[in-house]
Amino acid sequence: MVNPGLVSGNKPVNSVKISFRLPYLTQWGQSLLVCGSVPVLGSWNVKKGVLLSPFHEGSELIWSGSITVPKGFQCEYTYYVVDDKKNIVRWEMGKKHELALPDGVQSGQEIEFRDLWQTGSDALPFRSAFRDVIFRKSWDSSVKTTTGANHINLEPEAESILIQFKVFCPNIEKDTSIYVIGSNTKLGQWKVENGLKLSYVGEFVWLAECVIQRTLQSSLTIISTYRYCKYGRSGNASIENGPNREVSISASRREAKYIFLSDGMIRETPWRGAGVAIPMFSIRSESDLGVGEFLDLKLLVDWAVASGFHLVQLLPINDTSVHQMWWDSYPYSSLSVFALHPLYLRVQALSENIPEEIKQEIEKAKQQLDGKEVDYEAAVATKLSIAKKVFNQEKDLILNSSSFQQFFSENEGWLKPYAAFCFLRDFFETSERSQWGRFAQYSEDKLEKLVSTESLHYEIICFHYYVQYHLHLQLSEASEYARKKGVILKGDLPIGVDRNSVDTWVYPNLFRMNTSTGAPPDYFDKNGQNWGFPTYNWEEMSKDNYGWWRARLTQMGKYFTAYRIDHILGFFRIWELPDHAVTGLVGKFRPSIPLSQEELEKEGIWDFNRLSRPYIRQEILQEKFGSAWAFIATAFLNEYDKNCYEFKEDSNTEKKIVSKLKTSGESSLLLESEDKMRRNLIDLLQNIVLIRDPENPKDFYPRFNLEDTSSFQALDDHSKNVLKRLYYDYYFHRQENLWRQNALKTLPALLNSSEMLACGEDLGLIPSCVHPVMQELGLVGLRIQRMPNESDLEFGIPSQYSYMTVCAPSCHDCSTLRAWWEEDEERRQRFFKNVMESDELPPDQCVPEVAHFIIRQHIESPSMWAIFPLQDLLALKEEYTARPAIEETINDPTNPKHYWRYRVHVTLESLNKDNELKTIIKDLVRWGGRSVPLEDSQAEANLISTSSVADTVSEKQQFAGTGEKIRHPSEYNGIPSLTAR
């Protein structure tokens, strides 16, 4: 779209003046700038963009500016907010503006582009989740953006102006048209039938033009107030929400002859949908071998459609087989961020010519593995064993096929290192690279030798290719099936990778291998969490514009149309722990501005050894260990001063303490449990006030919850007051701008590398900068009712959630709805009284009526998405609640070695036959005003031509014939009672 001959600063022959105009309220010291794809607009170098000038028009602050260009000029452009040095403060999200001069424009005329600032939420309809699934249609590449402006010539002396109206409308029914109606006679004087009809020009864009005569009666004339309106075949008109729009022109003959209005989206009641969440491994079907498989997703999609759900959400599905034991059941510790997990392979689908003996083996394995829970090790071993036998039978046929060759060429960048890593892991019987001899350090030359066709182990390498190829085929089949059914498949992007992974082997410079990732104390664990992943070297990653992250997202986008960013706070700042830590308590945020020694000394704090070393006194030992204190002192400590102790070299880190207890048996000598002694010793080690930076010894970080330590309590009042103030500043004030800037560097790289809808898991200790940045970038947040963001609430209020959220009663990291209800009697009574508004005693168990109320609360919320764990949905029918509720928990965040093995106790085939449950759920979704997917028969009847967009059923259709007034959730005052169902 660039005009090759256009050079900034040279006035072209036959020139046309282009003006930009945008209403936008900035803060003091900020300006608006337009930058685009051509030299005159900076060629995407913001420093060379065109600064706009502000002026007030009524209560609005308008920014405007102009450039001179040749006839036939085309480009793309975006608006930026910059400071006085043209440093970017923020920028528009979504699609770039497109500028193409109409053919009829005359030399010397002016065209004014009146735009609206595009927010992150404006970009959402163009994400694949909506474009390709919810608002899907048969795209016709022959549809061209041609408008009347290209064929209307306005003479230079004519007293007329051409107005082009442009609006986006992704959600529209068949045989519905869009009009612009307004006060001007050309706009029908508010009568739809006389209004200006828009034409569909592709990609959700609707355009229309009209020529309006200029009047000289006043210095400023309002041409029209107007709105957009949908007009259906039945004669029903739906006028957009909000105030009237307005277009004005000056009476001056120097006014633009063409005004192009970009009016953003039609203002409608926001689209809202619902979904189901379940880990891939938890699904049960009649065909699987002890664990959910990718092809089972087709059955789950069928159930979702019949239940009124537009979305199926999974946990991570990448290969995690680092240890080759049940520890690998943890789905967030990836062996490779690109490879799919062999656990989810359906071996029956590997070939159409499986020998009878292998079929019998499969049937036998199916019976043996059909347990209450996943047997991770047996399932993986069985599938790989059977897959190897099928591979031996048909390897030449598959590996030489054009389909495999295409897959290999598109994925060899990660596939070859993955296969080589798996071979080395199996050969050396460990993923610990230090045990791999000369292969411990990765290089391209070593890789090519490992995967060479001449190597003795080439067949083993090819087997890993083969498994990944079939996993790709099976997941692609399920993914395409979901798209066609109008169901979004939502993946999960883990924040970390295993330190013994393909990625850390190939790209060690991208990771800080001497550190560990986790989370500070929160709802899930009062001691914090230590996930064990190395933290990221963001500085190194930025050198190629976060290419590794962009590649991850591109790969995910092959299968998913939405994704959850695990621990999105990690893109603002990460909780970084030393690699010798076991718990997650004694960490620091990275990046962050530390407390400098100079800063502390100015405040009268000077005894840094006292504050940063474990504070261990005899009375503390006696209080913690009782009569055994002397033994503990002898075994683990040195007395460096009278009644003052420090840890010995062999036990001065958390990992050393754990190791010493395992090997020396001190706990058995004391007749105490090893767990209790470990906890007490680690508590002692963590009894510090400041953490000294190992890389910069004059920098310090306040220990989380430092006031809880006896080290802090022993300080003088002055020191306490200073440290409390600095603690609060460190955790809640001084980092905000730094973290905001960090997120605005990293997150856009992810968002721009894929067309998937992005949702962020923003639970935990939330800095105040997080939600504004998420809103700015169009990221959908998460709301869990039992973990409200508001510090003064015990239970979140779904009716008050914002639109840009996913709401849910529970998630995989906490107990299910049933288990939560049973855990705490007093809390249950408070919920029953304060939320369900009942003065009676609540039932001991989460009976279907309670589940129905809570689920309905979430469905009726304003949140864009209400997504429910399958376990919570099964609580709607008593027959599915026979299994103890505690057994339905997926993860225990307090246990770093938790076995992730939960399986649903009912098959998908059975659920698909249960029309009663499907009807209960679908009625809840419908009556909550959320969109439901079309059944196959409906979808076929509602296919639309390229002149309109989208298959989604409107609320009018959904509620037709019910006799009920349709209410948006915001109309409810408070929470509906159970009797209102």
JSON list of C-alpha atoms in Angstrom, two decimals, residues 187-293:
[
{"chain": "A", "resi": 187, "resn": "LEU", "atom": "CA", "xyz": [-30.56, 10.50, 6.61]},
{"chain": "A", "resi": 188, "resn": "GLY", "atom": "CA", "xyz": [-34.33, 10.04, 6.64]},
{"chain": "A", "resi": 189, "resn": "GLN", "atom": "CA", "xyz": [-35.14, 12.50, 9.43]},
{"chain": "A", "resi": 190, "resn": "TRP", "atom": "CA", "xyz": [-35.01, 9.58, 11.87]},
{"chain": "A", "resi": 191, "resn": "LYS", "atom": "CA", "xyz": [-37.22, 7.30, 9.73]},
{"chain": "A", "resi": 192, "resn": "VAL", "atom": "CA", "xyz": [-35.47, 4.00, 9.03]},
{"chain": "A", "resi": 193, "resn": "GLU", "atom": "CA", "xyz": [-37.22, 3.39, 5.73]},
{"chain": "A", "resi": 194, "resn": "ASN", "atom": "CA", "xyz": [-35.91, 6.72, 4.45]},
{"chain": "A", "resi": 195, "resn": "GLY", "atom": "CA", "xyz": [-32.45, 6.39, 5.97]},
{"chain": "A", "resi": 196, "resn": "LEU", "atom": "CA", "xyz": [-29.12, 5.82, 4.25]},
{"chain": "A", "resi": 197, "resn": "LYS", "atom": "CA", "xyz": [-28.47, 2.11, 3.67]},
{"chain": "A", "resi": 198, "resn": "LEU", "atom": "CA", "xyz": [-24.93, 0.86, 4.15]},
{"chain": "A", "resi": 199, "resn": "SER", "atom": "CA", "xyz": [-23.17, -1.74, 2.01]},
{"chain": "A", "resi": 200, "resn": "TYR", "atom": "CA", "xyz": [-21.10, -4.61, 3.35]},
{"chain": "A", "resi": 201, "resn": "VAL", "atom": "CA", "xyz": [-17.52, -4.43, 2.02]},
{"chain": "A", "resi": 202, "resn": "GLY", "atom": "CA", "xyz": [-15.86, -7.29, 3.93]},
{"chain": "A", "resi": 203, "resn": "GLU", "atom": "CA", "xyz": [-14.23, -7.93, 7.31]},
{"chain": "A", "resi": 204, "resn": "PHE", "atom": "CA", "xyz": [-17.23, -6.63, 9.29]},
{"chain": "A", "resi": 205, "resn": "VAL", "atom": "CA", "xyz": [-17.06, -3.20, 7.59]},
{"chain": "A", "resi": 206, "resn": "TRP", "atom": "CA", "xyz": [-20.20, -1.37, 6.38]},
{"chain": "A", "resi": 207, "resn": "LEU", "atom": "CA", "xyz": [-20.00, 1.81, 4.29]},
{"chain": "A", "resi": 208, "resn": "ALA", "atom": "CA", "xyz": [-22.27, 4.41, 2.74]},
{"chain": "A", "resi": 209, "resn": "GLU", "atom": "CA", "xyz": [-21.88, 7.93, 1.33]},
{"chain": "A", "resi": 210, "resn": "CYS", "atom": "CA", "xyz": [-24.13, 10.87, 0.82]},
{"chain": "A", "resi": 211, "resn": "VAL", "atom": "CA", "xyz": [-23.59, 14.34, -0.64]},
{"chain": "A", "resi": 212, "resn": "ILE", "atom": "CA", "xyz": [-24.79, 17.23, 1.51]},
{"chain": "A", "resi": 213, "resn": "GLN", "atom": "CA", "xyz": [-25.05, 20.83, 0.39]},
{"chain": "A", "resi": 214, "resn": "ARG", "atom": "CA", "xyz": [-23.04, 23.39, 2.33]},
{"chain": "A", "resi": 215, "resn": "THR", "atom": "CA", "xyz": [-24.93, 26.22, 4.01]},
{"chain": "A", "resi": 216, "resn": "LEU", "atom": "CA", "xyz": [-23.50, 29.69, 4.63]},
{"chain": "A", "resi": 217, "resn": "GLN", "atom": "CA", "xyz": [-25.98, 30.73, 7.28]},
{"chain": "A", "resi": 218, "resn": "SER", "atom": "CA", "xyz": [-23.62, 30.39, 10.23]},
{"chain": "A", "resi": 219, "resn": "SER", "atom": "CA", "xyz": [-19.97, 30.01, 11.01]},
{"chain": "A", "resi": 220, "resn": "LEU", "atom": "CA", "xyz": [-20.53, 26.48, 12.30]},
{"chain": "A", "resi": 221, "resn": "THR", "atom": "CA", "xyz": [-23.35, 24.24, 11.15]},
{"chain": "A", "resi": 222, "resn": "ILE", "atom": "CA", "xyz": [-24.36, 20.90, 12.57]},
{"chain": "A", "resi": 223, "resn": "ILE", "atom": "CA", "xyz": [-25.10, 18.84, 9.50]},
{"chain": "A", "resi": 224, "resn": "SER", "atom": "CA", "xyz": [-26.67, 16.03, 11.41]},
{"chain": "A", "resi": 225, "resn": "THR", "atom": "CA", "xyz": [-27.10, 14.07, 14.54]},
{"chain": "A", "resi": 226, "resn": "TYR", "atom": "CA", "xyz": [-27.38, 10.41, 13.69]},
{"chain": "A", "resi": 227, "resn": "ARG", "atom": "CA", "xyz": [-27.31, 6.79, 14.81]},
{"chain": "A", "resi": 228, "resn": "TYR", "atom": "CA", "xyz": [-26.83, 3.41, 13.20]},
{"chain": "A", "resi": 229, "resn": "CYS", "atom": "CA", "xyz": [-29.71, 0.98, 13.03]},
{"chain": "A", "resi": 230, "resn": "LYS", "atom": "CA", "xyz": [-30.22, -2.67, 12.17]},
{"chain": "A", "resi": 231, "resn": "TYR", "atom": "CA", "xyz": [-33.31, -3.30, 10.06]},
{"chain": "A", "resi": 232, "resn": "GLY", "atom": "CA", "xyz": [-34.58, -6.86, 9.67]},
{"chain": "A", "resi": 233, "resn": "ARG", "atom": "CA", "xyz": [-36.66, -8.49, 6.98]},
{"chain": "A", "resi": 234, "resn": "SER", "atom": "CA", "xyz": [-39.63, -8.63, 9.36]},
{"chain": "A", "resi": 235, "resn": "GLY", "atom": "CA", "xyz": [-39.57, -4.85, 9.70]},
{"chain": "A", "resi": 236, "resn": "ASN", "atom": "CA", "xyz": [-38.08, -4.82, 13.18]},
{"chain": "A", "resi": 237, "resn": "ALA", "atom": "CA", "xyz": [-35.59, -2.02, 13.75]},
{"chain": "A", "resi": 238, "resn": "SER", "atom": "CA", "xyz": [-32.89, -2.07, 16.42]},
{"chain": "A", "resi": 239, "resn": "ILE", "atom": "CA", "xyz": [-31.28, 1.31, 17.01]},
{"chain": "A", "resi": 240, "resn": "GLU", "atom": "CA", "xyz": [-27.83, 1.42, 18.59]},
{"chain": "A", "resi": 241, "resn": "ASN", "atom": "CA", "xyz": [-27.36, 2.35, 22.24]},
{"chain": "A", "resi": 242, "resn": "GLY", "atom": "CA", "xyz": [-25.83, 5.49, 23.65]},
{"chain": "A", "resi": 243, "resn": "PRO", "atom": "CA", "xyz": [-26.10, 9.17, 22.74]},
{"chain": "A", "resi": 244, "resn": "ASN", "atom": "CA", "xyz": [-26.62, 10.47, 19.23]},
{"chain": "A", "resi": 245, "resn": "ARG", "atom": "CA", "xyz": [-23.54, 10.75, 17.07]},
{"chain": "A", "resi": 246, "resn": "GLU", "atom": "CA", "xyz": [-22.80, 14.11, 15.51]},
{"chain": "A", "resi": 247, "resn": "VAL", "atom": "CA", "xyz": [-21.04, 15.43, 12.41]},
{"chain": "A", "resi": 248, "resn": "SER", "atom": "CA", "xyz": [-20.29, 19.12, 11.89]},
{"chain": "A", "resi": 249, "resn": "ILE", "atom": "CA", "xyz": [-18.67, 21.24, 9.20]},
{"chain": "A", "resi": 250, "resn": "SER", "atom": "CA", "xyz": [-17.55, 24.83, 8.90]},
{"chain": "A", "resi": 251, "resn": "ALA", "atom": "CA", "xyz": [-19.26, 27.24, 6.54]},
{"chain": "A", "resi": 252, "resn": "SER", "atom": "CA", "xyz": [-15.85, 28.20, 5.20]},
{"chain": "A", "resi": 253, "resn": "ARG", "atom": "CA", "xyz": [-15.22, 27.15, 1.60]},
{"chain": "A", "resi": 254, "resn": "ARG", "atom": "CA", "xyz": [-11.82, 25.92, 2.75]},
{"chain": "A", "resi": 255, "resn": "GLU", "atom": "CA", "xyz": [-13.56, 23.11, 4.59]},
{"chain": "A", "resi": 256, "resn": "ALA", "atom": "CA", "xyz": [-12.77, 19.57, 3.42]},
{"chain": "A", "resi": 257, "resn": "LYS", "atom": "CA", "xyz": [-14.74, 18.42, 0.39]},
{"chain": "A", "resi": 258, "resn": "TYR", "atom": "CA", "xyz": [-14.70, 14.86, 1.69]},
{"chain": "A", "resi": 259, "resn": "ILE", "atom": "CA", "xyz": [-15.27, 13.81, 5.29]},
{"chain": "A", "resi": 260, "resn": "PHE", "atom": "CA", "xyz": [-14.63, 10.15, 6.10]},
{"chain": "A", "resi": 261, "resn": "LEU", "atom": "CA", "xyz": [-16.20, 9.15, 9.41]},
{"chain": "A", "resi": 262, "resn": "SER", "atom": "CA", "xyz": [-14.78, 6.07, 11.13]},
{"chain": "A", "resi": 263, "resn": "ASP", "atom": "CA", "xyz": [-17.37, 5.40, 13.82]},
{"chain": "A", "resi": 264, "resn": "GLY", "atom": "CA", "xyz": [-15.95, 2.25, 15.40]},
{"chain": "A", "resi": 265, "resn": "MET", "atom": "CA", "xyz": [-18.42, -0.46, 16.39]},
{"chain": "A", "resi": 266, "resn": "ILE", "atom": "CA", "xyz": [-22.18, -0.24, 16.35]},
{"chain": "A", "resi": 267, "resn": "ARG", "atom": "CA", "xyz": [-23.08, 0.30, 20.00]},
{"chain": "A", "resi": 268, "resn": "GLU", "atom": "CA", "xyz": [-25.06, -2.75, 21.07]},
{"chain": "A", "resi": 269, "resn": "THR", "atom": "CA", "xyz": [-25.64, -4.81, 24.18]},
{"chain": "A", "resi": 270, "resn": "PRO", "atom": "CA", "xyz": [-22.28, -6.61, 24.45]},
{"chain": "A", "resi": 271, "resn": "TRP", "atom": "CA", "xyz": [-22.10, -10.17, 23.22]},
{"chain": "A", "resi": 272, "resn": "ARG", "atom": "CA", "xyz": [-21.86, -12.69, 26.09]},
{"chain": "A", "resi": 273, "resn": "GLY", "atom": "CA", "xyz": [-21.22, -16.42, 26.02]},
{"chain": "A", "resi": 274, "resn": "ALA", "atom": "CA", "xyz": [-20.65, -19.42, 28.29]},
{"chain": "A", "resi": 275, "resn": "GLY", "atom": "CA", "xyz": [-18.28, -22.36, 28.33]},
{"chain": "A", "resi": 276, "resn": "VAL", "atom": "CA", "xyz": [-17.06, -25.48, 30.09]},
{"chain": "A", "resi": 277, "resn": "ALA", "atom": "CA", "xyz": [-13.56, -26.12, 31.48]},
{"chain": "A", "resi": 278, "resn": "ILE", "atom": "CA", "xyz": [-11.98, -29.53, 31.94]},
{"chain": "A", "resi": 279, "resn": "PRO", "atom": "CA", "xyz": [-8.36, -30.76, 31.70]},
{"chain": "A", "resi": 280, "resn": "MET", "atom": "CA", "xyz": [-7.63, -32.91, 28.67]},
{"chain": "A", "resi": 281, "resn": "PHE", "atom": "CA", "xyz": [-6.49, -35.77, 30.90]},
{"chain": "A", "resi": 282, "resn": "SER", "atom": "CA", "xyz": [-9.72, -35.70, 32.95]},
{"chain": "A", "resi": 283, "resn": "ILE", "atom": "CA", "xyz": [-12.07, -36.48, 30.07]},
{"chain": "A", "resi": 284, "resn": "ARG", "atom": "CA", "xyz": [-13.51, -39.99, 29.99]},
{"chain": "A", "resi": 285, "resn": "SER", "atom": "CA", "xyz": [-14.91, -41.69, 26.92]},
{"chain": "A", "resi": 286, "resn": "GLU", "atom": "CA", "xyz": [-15.68, -45.21, 25.80]},
{"chain": "A", "resi": 287, "resn": "SER", "atom": "CA", "xyz": [-12.75, -45.15, 23.38]},
{"chain": "A", "resi": 288, "resn": "ASP", "atom": "CA", "xyz": [-9.91, -43.75, 25.49]},
{"chain": "A", "resi": 289, "resn": "LEU", "atom": "CA", "xyz": [-7.06, -45.68, 27.09]},
{"chain": "A", "resi": 290, "resn": "GLY", "atom": "CA", "xyz": [-7.32, -44.49, 30.66]},
{"chain": "A", "resi": 291, "resn": "VAL", "atom": "CA", "xyz": [-7.02, -40.79, 29.89]},
{"chain": "A", "resi": 292, "resn": "GLY", "atom": "CA", "xyz": [-8.72, -38.15, 27.75]},
{"chain": "A", "resi": 293, "resn": "GLU", "atom": "CA", "xyz": [-7.57, -38.01, 24.12]}
]
